PDB file of C-alpha atoms in Angstrom:
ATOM      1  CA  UNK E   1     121.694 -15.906 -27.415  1.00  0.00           C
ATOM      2  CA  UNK E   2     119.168 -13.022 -26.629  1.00  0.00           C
ATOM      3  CA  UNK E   3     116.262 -12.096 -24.197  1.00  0.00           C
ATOM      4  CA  UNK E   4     118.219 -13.136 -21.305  1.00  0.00           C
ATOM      5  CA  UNK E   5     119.207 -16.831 -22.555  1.00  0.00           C
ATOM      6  CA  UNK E   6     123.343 -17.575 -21.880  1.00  0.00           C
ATOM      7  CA  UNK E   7     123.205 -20.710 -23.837  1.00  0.00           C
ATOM      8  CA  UNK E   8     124.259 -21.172 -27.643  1.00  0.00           C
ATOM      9  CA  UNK E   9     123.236 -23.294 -30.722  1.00  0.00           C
ATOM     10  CA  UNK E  10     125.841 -23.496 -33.017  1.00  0.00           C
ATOM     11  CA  UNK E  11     129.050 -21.858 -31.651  1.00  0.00           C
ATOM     12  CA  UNK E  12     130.690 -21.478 -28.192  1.00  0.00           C
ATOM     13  CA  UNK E  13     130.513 -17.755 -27.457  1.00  0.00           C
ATOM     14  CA  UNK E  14     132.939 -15.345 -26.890  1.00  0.00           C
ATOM     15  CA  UNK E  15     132.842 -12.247 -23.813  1.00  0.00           C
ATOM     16  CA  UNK E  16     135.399  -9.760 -24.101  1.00  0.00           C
ATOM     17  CA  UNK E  17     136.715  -8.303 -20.520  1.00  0.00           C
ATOM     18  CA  UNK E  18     136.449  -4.755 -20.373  1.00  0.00           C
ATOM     19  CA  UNK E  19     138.250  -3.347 -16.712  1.00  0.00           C
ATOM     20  CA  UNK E  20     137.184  -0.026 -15.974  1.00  0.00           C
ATOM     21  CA  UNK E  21     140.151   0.044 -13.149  1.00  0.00           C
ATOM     22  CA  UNK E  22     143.034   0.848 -11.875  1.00  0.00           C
ATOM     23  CA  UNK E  23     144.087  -2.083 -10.104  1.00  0.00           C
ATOM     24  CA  UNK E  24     142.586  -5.377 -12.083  1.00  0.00           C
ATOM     25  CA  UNK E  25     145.982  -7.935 -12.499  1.00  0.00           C
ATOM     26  CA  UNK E  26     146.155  -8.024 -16.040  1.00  0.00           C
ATOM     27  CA  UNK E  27     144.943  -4.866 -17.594  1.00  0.00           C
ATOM     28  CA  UNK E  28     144.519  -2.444 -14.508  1.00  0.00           C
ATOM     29  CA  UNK E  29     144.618   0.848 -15.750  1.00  0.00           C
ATOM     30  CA  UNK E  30     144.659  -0.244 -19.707  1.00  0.00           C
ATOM     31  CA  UNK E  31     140.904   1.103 -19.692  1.00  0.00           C
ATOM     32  CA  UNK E  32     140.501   2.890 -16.628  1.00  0.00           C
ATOM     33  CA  UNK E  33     139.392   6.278 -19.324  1.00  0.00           C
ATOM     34  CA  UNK E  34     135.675   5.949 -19.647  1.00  0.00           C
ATOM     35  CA  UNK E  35     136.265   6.921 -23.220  1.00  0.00           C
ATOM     36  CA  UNK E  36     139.380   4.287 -23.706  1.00  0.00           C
ATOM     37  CA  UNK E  37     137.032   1.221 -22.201  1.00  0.00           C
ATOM     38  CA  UNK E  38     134.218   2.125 -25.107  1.00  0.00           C
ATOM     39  CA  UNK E  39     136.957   2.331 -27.611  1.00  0.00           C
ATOM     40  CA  UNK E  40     138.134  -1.289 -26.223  1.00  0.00           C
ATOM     41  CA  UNK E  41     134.157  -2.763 -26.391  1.00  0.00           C
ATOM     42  CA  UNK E  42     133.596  -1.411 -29.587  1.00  0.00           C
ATOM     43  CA  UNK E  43     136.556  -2.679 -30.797  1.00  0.00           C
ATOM     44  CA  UNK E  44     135.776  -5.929 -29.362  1.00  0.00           C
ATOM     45  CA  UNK E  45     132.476  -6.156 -30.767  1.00  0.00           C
ATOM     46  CA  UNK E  46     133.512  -5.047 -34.143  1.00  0.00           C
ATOM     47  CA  UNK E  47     136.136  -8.248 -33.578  1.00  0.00           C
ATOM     48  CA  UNK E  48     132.923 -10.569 -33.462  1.00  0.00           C
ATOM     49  CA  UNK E  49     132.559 -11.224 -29.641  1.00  0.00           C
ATOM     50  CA  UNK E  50     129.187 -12.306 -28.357  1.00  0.00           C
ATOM     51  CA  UNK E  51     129.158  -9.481 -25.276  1.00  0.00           C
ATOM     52  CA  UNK E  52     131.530  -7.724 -23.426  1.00  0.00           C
ATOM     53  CA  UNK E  53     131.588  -7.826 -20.299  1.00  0.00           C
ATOM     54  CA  UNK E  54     132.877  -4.295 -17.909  1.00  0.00           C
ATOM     55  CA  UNK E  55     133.808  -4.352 -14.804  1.00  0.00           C
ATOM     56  CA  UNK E  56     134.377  -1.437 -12.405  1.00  0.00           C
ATOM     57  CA  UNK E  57     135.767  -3.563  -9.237  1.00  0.00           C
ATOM     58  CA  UNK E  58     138.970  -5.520  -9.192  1.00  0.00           C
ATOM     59  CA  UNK E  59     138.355  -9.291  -8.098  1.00  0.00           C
ATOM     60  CA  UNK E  60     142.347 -10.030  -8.538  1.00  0.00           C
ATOM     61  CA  UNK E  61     143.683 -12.327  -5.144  1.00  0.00           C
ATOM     62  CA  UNK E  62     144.399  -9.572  -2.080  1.00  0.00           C
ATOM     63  CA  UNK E  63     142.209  -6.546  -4.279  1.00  0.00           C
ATOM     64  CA  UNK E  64     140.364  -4.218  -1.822  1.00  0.00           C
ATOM     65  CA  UNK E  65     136.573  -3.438  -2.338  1.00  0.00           C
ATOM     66  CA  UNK E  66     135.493  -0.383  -3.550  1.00  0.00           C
ATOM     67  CA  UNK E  67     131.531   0.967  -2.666  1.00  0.00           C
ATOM     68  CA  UNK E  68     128.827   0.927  -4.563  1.00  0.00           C
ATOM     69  CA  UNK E  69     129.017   4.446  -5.799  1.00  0.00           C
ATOM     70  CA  UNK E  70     132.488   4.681  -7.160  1.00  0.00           C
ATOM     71  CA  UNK E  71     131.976   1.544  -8.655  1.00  0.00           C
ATOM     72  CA  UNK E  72     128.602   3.257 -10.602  1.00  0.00           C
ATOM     73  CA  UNK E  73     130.456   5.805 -11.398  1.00  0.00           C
ATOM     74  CA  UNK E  74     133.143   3.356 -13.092  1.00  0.00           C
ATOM     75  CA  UNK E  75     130.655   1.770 -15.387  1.00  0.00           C
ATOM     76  CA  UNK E  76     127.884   3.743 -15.967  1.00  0.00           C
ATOM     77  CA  UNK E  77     129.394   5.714 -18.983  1.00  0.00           C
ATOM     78  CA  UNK E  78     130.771   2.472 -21.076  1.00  0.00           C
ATOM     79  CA  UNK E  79     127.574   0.645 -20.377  1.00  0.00           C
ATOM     80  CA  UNK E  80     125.300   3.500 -21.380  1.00  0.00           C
ATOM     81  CA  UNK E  81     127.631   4.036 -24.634  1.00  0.00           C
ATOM     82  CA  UNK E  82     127.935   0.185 -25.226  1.00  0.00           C
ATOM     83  CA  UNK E  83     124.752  -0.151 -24.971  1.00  0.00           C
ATOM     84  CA  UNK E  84     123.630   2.131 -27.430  1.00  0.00           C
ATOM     85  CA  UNK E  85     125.801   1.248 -30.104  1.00  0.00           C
ATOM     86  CA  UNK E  86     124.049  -2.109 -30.244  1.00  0.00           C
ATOM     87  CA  UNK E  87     126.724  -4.194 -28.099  1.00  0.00           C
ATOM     88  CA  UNK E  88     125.131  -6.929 -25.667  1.00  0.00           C
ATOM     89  CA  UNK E  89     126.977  -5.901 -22.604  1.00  0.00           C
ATOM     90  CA  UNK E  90     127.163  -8.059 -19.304  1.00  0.00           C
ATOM     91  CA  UNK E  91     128.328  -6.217 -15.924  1.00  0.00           C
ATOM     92  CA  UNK E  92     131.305  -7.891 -13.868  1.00  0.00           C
ATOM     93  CA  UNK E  93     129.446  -6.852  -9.814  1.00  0.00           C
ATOM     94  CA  UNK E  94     128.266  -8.296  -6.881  1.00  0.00           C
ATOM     95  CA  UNK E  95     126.194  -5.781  -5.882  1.00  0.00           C
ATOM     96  CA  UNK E  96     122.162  -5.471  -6.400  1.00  0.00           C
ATOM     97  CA  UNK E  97     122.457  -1.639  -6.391  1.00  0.00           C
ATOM     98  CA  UNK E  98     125.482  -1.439  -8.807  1.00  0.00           C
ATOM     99  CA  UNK E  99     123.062  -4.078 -11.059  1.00  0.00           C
ATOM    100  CA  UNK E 100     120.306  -2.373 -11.089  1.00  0.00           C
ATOM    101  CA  UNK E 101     121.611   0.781 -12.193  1.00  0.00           C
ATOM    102  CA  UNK E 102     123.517  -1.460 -15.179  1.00  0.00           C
ATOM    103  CA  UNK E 103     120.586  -2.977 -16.364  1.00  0.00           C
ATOM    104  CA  UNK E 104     118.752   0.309 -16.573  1.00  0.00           C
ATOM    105  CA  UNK E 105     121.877   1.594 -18.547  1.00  0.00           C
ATOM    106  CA  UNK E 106     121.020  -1.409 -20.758  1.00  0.00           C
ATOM    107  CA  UNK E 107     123.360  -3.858 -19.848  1.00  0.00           C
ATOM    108  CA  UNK E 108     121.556  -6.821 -20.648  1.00  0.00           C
ATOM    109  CA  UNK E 109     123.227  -9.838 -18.487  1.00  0.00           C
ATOM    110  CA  UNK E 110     124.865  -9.657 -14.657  1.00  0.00           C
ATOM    111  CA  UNK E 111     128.467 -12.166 -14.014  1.00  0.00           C
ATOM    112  CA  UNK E 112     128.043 -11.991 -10.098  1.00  0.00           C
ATOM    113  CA  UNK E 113     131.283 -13.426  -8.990  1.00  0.00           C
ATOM    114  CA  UNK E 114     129.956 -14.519  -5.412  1.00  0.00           C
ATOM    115  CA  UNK E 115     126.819 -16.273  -6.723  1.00  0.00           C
ATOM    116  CA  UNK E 116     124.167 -13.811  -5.084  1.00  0.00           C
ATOM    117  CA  UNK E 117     126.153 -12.741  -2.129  1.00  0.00           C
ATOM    118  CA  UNK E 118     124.249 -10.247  -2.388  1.00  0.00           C
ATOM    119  CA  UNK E 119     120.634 -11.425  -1.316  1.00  0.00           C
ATOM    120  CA  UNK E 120     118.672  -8.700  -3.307  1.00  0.00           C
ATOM    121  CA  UNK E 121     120.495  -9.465  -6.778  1.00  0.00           C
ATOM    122  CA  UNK E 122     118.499 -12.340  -7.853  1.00  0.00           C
ATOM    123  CA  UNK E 123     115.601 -10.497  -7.203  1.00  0.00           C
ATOM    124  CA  UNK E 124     116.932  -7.361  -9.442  1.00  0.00           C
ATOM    125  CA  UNK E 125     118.041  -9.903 -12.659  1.00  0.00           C
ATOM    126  CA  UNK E 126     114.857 -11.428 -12.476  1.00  0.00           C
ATOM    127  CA  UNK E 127     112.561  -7.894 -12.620  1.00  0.00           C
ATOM    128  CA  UNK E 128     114.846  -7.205 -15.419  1.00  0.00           C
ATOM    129  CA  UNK E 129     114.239 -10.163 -17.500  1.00  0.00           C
ATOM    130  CA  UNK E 130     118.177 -10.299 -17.772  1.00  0.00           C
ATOM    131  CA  UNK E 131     121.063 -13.371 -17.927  1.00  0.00           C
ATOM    132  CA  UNK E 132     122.791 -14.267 -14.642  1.00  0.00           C
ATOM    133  CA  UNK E 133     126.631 -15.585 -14.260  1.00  0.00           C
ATOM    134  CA  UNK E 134     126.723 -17.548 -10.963  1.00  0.00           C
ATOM    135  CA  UNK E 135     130.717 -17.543 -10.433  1.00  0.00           C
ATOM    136  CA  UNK E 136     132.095 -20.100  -7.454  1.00  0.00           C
ATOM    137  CA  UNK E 137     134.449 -18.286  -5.063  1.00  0.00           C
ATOM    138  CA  UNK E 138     135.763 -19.338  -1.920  1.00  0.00           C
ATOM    139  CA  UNK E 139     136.277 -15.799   0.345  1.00  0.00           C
ATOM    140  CA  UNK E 140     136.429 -13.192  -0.951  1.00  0.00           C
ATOM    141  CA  UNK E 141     139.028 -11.796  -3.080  1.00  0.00           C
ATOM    142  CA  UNK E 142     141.341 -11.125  -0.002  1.00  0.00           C
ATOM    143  CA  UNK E 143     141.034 -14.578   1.711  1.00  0.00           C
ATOM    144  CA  UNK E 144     140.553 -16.894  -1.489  1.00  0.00           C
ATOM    145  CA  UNK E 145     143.943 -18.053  -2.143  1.00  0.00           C
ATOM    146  CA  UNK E 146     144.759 -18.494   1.570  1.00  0.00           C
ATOM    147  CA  UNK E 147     145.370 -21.951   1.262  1.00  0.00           C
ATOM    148  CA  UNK E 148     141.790 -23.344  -0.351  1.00  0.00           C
ATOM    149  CA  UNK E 149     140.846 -26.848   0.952  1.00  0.00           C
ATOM    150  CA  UNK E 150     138.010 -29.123  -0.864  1.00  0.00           C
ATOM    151  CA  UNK E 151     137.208 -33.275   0.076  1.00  0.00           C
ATOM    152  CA  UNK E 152     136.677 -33.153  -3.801  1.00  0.00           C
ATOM    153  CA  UNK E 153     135.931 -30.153  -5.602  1.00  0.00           C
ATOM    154  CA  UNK E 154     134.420 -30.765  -8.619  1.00  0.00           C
ATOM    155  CA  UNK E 155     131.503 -31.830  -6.519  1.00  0.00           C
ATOM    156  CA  UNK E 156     131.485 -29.413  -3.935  1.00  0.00           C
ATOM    157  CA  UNK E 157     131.792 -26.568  -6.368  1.00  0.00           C
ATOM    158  CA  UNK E 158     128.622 -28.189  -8.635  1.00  0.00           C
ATOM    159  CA  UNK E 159     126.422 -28.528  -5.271  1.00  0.00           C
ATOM    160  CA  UNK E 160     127.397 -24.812  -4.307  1.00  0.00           C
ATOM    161  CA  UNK E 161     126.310 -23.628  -7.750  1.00  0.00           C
ATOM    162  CA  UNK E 162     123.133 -25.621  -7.920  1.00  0.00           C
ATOM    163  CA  UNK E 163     122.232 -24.131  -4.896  1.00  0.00           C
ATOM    164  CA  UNK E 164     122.612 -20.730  -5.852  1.00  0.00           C
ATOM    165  CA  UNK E 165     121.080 -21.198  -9.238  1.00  0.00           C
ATOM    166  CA  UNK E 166     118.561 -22.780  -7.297  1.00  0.00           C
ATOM    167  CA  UNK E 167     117.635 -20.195  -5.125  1.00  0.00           C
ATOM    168  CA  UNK E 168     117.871 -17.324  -8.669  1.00  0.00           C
ATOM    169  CA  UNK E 169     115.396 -19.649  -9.858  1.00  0.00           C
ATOM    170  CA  UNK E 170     113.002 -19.633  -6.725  1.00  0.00           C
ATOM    171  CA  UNK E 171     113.196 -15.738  -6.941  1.00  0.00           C
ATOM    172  CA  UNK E 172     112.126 -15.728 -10.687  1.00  0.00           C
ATOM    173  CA  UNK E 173     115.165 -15.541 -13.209  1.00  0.00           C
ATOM    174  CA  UNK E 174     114.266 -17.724 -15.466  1.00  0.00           C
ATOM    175  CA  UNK E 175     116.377 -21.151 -16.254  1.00  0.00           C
ATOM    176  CA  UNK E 176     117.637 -20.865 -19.318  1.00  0.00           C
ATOM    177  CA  UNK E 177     118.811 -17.402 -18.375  1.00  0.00           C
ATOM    178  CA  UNK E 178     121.525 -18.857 -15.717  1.00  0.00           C
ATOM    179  CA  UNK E 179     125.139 -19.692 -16.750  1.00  0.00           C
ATOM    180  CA  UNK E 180     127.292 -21.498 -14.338  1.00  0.00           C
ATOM    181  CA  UNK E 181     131.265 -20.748 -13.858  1.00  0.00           C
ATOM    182  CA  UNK E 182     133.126 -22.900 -11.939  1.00  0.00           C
ATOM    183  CA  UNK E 183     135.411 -19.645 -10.824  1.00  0.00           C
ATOM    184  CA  UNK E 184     139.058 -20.333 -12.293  1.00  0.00           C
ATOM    185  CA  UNK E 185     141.722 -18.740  -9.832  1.00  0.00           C
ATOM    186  CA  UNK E 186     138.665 -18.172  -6.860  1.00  0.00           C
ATOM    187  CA  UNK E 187     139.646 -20.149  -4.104  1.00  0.00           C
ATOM    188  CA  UNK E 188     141.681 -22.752  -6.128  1.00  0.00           C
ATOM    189  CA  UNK E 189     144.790 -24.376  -6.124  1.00  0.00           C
ATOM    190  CA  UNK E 190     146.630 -25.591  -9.596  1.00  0.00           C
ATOM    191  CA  UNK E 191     145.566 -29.115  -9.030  1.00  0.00           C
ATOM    192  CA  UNK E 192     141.834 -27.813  -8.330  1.00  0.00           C
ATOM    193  CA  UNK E 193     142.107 -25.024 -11.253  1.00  0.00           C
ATOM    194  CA  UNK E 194     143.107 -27.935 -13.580  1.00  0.00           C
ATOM    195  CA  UNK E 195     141.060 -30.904 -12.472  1.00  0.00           C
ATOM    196  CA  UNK E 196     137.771 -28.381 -12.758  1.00  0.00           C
ATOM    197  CA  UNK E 197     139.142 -27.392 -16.672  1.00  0.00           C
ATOM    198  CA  UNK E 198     137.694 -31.045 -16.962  1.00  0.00           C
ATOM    199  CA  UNK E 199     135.831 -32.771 -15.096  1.00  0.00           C
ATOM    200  CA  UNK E 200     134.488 -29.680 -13.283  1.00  0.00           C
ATOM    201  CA  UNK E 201     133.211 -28.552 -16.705  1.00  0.00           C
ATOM    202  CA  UNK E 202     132.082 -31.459 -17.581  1.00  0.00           C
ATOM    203  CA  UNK E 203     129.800 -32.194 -14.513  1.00  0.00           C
ATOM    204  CA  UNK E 204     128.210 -28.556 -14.777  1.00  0.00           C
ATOM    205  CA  UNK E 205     127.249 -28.900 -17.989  1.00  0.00           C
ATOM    206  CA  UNK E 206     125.844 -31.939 -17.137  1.00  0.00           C
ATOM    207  CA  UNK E 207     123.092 -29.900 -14.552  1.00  0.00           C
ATOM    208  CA  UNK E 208     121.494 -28.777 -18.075  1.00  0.00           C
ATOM    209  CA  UNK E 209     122.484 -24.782 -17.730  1.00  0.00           C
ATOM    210  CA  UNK E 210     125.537 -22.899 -19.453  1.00  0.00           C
ATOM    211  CA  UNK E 211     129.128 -23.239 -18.452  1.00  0.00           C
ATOM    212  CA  UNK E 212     131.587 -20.164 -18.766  1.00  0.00           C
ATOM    213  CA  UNK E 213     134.960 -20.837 -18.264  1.00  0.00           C
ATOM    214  CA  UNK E 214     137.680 -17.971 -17.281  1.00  0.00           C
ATOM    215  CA  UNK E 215     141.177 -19.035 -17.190  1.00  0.00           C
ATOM    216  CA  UNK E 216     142.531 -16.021 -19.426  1.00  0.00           C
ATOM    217  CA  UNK E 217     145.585 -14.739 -17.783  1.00  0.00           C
ATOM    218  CA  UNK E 218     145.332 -16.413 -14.660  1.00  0.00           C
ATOM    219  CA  UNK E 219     148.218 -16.914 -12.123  1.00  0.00           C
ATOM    220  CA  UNK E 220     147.584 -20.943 -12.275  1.00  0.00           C
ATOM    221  CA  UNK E 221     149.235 -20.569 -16.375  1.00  0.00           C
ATOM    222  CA  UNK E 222     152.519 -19.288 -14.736  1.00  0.00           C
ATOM    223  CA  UNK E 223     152.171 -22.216 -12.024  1.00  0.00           C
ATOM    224  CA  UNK E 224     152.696 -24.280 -15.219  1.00  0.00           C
ATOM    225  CA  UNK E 225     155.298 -22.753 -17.238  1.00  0.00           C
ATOM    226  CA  UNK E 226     157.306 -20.517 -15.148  1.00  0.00           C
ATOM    227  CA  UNK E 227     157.877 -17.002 -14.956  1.00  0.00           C
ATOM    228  CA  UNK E 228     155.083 -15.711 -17.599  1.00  0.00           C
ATOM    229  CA  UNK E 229     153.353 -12.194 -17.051  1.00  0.00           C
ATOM    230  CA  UNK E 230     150.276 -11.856 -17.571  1.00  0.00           C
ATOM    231  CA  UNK E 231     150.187 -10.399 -20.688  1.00  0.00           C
ATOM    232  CA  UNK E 232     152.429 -13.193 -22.384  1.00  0.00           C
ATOM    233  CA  UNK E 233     149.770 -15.776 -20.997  1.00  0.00           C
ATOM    234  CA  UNK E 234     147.600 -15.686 -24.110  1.00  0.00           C
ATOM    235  CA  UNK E 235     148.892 -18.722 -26.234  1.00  0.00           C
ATOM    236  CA  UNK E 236     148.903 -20.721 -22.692  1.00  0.00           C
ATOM    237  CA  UNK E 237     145.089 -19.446 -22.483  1.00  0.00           C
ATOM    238  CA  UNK E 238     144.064 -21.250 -25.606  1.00  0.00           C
ATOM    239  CA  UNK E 239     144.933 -24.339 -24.394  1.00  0.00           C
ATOM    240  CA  UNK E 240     143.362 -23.799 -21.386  1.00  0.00           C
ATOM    241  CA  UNK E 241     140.270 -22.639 -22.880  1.00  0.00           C
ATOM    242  CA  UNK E 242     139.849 -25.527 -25.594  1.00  0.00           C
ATOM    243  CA  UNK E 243     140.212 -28.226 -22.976  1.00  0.00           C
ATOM    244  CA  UNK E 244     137.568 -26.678 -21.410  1.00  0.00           C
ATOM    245  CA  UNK E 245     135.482 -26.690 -24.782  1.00  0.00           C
ATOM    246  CA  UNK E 246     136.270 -30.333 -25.848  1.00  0.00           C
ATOM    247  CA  UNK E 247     134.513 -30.675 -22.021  1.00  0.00           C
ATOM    248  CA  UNK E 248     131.660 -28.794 -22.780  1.00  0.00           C
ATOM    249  CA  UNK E 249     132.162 -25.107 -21.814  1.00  0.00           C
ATOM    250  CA  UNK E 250     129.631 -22.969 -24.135  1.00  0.00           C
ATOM    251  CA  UNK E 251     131.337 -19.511 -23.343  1.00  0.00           C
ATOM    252  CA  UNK E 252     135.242 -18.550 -22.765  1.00  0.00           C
ATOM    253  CA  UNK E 253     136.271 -15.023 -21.092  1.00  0.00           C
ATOM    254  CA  UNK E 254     138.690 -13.537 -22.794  1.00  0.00           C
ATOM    255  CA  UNK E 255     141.394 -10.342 -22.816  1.00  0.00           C
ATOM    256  CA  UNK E 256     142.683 -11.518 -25.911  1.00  0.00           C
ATOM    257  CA  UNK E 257     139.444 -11.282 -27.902  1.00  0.00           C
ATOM    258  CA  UNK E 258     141.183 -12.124 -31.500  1.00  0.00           C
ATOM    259  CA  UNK E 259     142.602 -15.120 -30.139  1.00  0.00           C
ATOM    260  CA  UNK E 260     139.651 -16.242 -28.133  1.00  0.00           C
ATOM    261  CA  UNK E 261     137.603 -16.132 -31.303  1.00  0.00           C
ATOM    262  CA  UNK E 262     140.068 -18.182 -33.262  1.00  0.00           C
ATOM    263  CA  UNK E 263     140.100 -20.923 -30.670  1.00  0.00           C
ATOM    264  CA  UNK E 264     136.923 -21.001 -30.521  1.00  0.00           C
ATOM    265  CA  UNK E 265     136.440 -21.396 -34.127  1.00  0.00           C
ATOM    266  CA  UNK E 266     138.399 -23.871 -34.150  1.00  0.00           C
ATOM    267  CA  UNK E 267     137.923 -26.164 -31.138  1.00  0.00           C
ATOM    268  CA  UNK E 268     133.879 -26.360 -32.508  1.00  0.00           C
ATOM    269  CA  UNK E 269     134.607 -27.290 -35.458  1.00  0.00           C
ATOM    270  CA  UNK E 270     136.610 -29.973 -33.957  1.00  0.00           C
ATOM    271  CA  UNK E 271     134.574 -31.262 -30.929  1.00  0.00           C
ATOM    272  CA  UNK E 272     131.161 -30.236 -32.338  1.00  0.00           C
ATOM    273  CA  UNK E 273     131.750 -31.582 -36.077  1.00  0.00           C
ATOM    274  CA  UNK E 274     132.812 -34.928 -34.528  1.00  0.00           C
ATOM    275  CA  UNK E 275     129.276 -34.777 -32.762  1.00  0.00           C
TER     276      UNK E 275
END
């Protein structure tokens, strides 16, 4: 992985989540300290994570927006700081301005959640030379989970992010520098959450780019076994995450960076020494 290129030769990588917020549903507050989210990256990085990705905006189901400047002013300082102590950092925003500034900091990929909702942000990773996450979302973080309909959503959430990766490409970021995520907990149901673990993986790696999967924490774990906070979600995450793996995810997003790894580990030397 470098110059802008998500995908991997001979592991499945690793991204740390970093919040720099109040209000994020797992770890709101945990990091909301400038100087508390660098001691987290750093950490993380000295853990063995590929990048580590901060985020200054909540995107949990119901969260309210914040603008452009406060969310600058989040992550700014742990970029900057990051940045400098060698760690390849990726910034968690949808917005071109809140990019820009990021990737001047020296943030070296953007994981846009709405897939270029904002028009100019393709146009901003691709002056920068830098990696693009396209995330699928339905809504926005206040309307997703208000009851999400698909005919069949593994293929309507492939032809939504083919068309957006489409359309980075047309406005110059380069190919290999696009990862796809199907958006776990975006505008899903359980059935959809679990059925794009899968085959939803499966068919996006398929299109030829990078697949990162997201399922740490999320609400769809307690959906299956009941009554879990967030925080106890982690062994439930591993499954989660190796599934997705075995079906050809080559990056996980994790909280529980020490765990992540080990699954990791583990599941490639599993599905990619039976290879």
């Amino acid at each position: 992985m470098g110059g802008g290129v998500l995908g991997n030769a001979d592991h499945t990588l690793v991204m740390g989540v970093v919040n720099v917020t109040p209000d994020s549903f797992s770890d709101g507050g945990d990091h909301f300290d400038p100087e508390a989210a660098v001691r987290r990256g750093l950490e993380m990085w000295s853990q063995g994570v590929d990048m580590v990705d901060v985020g200054g905006e909540s995107t949990r189901p119901g969260a309210e927006g914040v603008d452009a400047d406060e969310e600058a002013r989040r992550v700014l300082p742990v970029v900057t700081a990051l940045a400098s102590a060698g760690v390849v950092v990726s910034v968690d925003t949808s917005k071109a301005e809140v990019a820009a500034a990021a990737l001047e900091a020296g943030a070296a990929v953007i994981n846009d959640v709405t897939a270029l909702g904002d028009p100019a942000m393709a146009e901003i990773v691709a002056g920068a030379g830098a990696g693009l996450i396209l995330m699928h979302m339905r809504g926005t973080p206040r309307t997703m989970q208000s009851e999400p309909r698909y005919d069949d959503v593994v293929e309507e959430v492939r032809a939504d992010l083919l068309r957006r990766a489409g359309a980075a490409i047309a406005a110059g970021v380069a190919e290999a520098a696009i990862c796809l995520d199907p958006g776990i907990g975006f505008g899903k149901d359980l059935e959809h959450n679990l059925v794009l673990l899968t085959n939803g993986v499966a068919a996006l790696a398929d299109s030829g780019h990078p697949v990162l999967v997201g399922a740490s924490r999320k609400s769809f774990i307690d959906r299956v076994i009941g009554g879990v906070p967030p925080r106890e979600r982690d062994p439930a995450t591993v499954a989660a995450h190796t599934m997705a793996i075995a079906s050809g995810a080559t990056m996980i997003r994790v909280h529980d960076t020490l765990g992540g790894l080990r699954a990791a580990r583990v599941a490639d030397a599993i599905v990619r020494g039976a290879k």
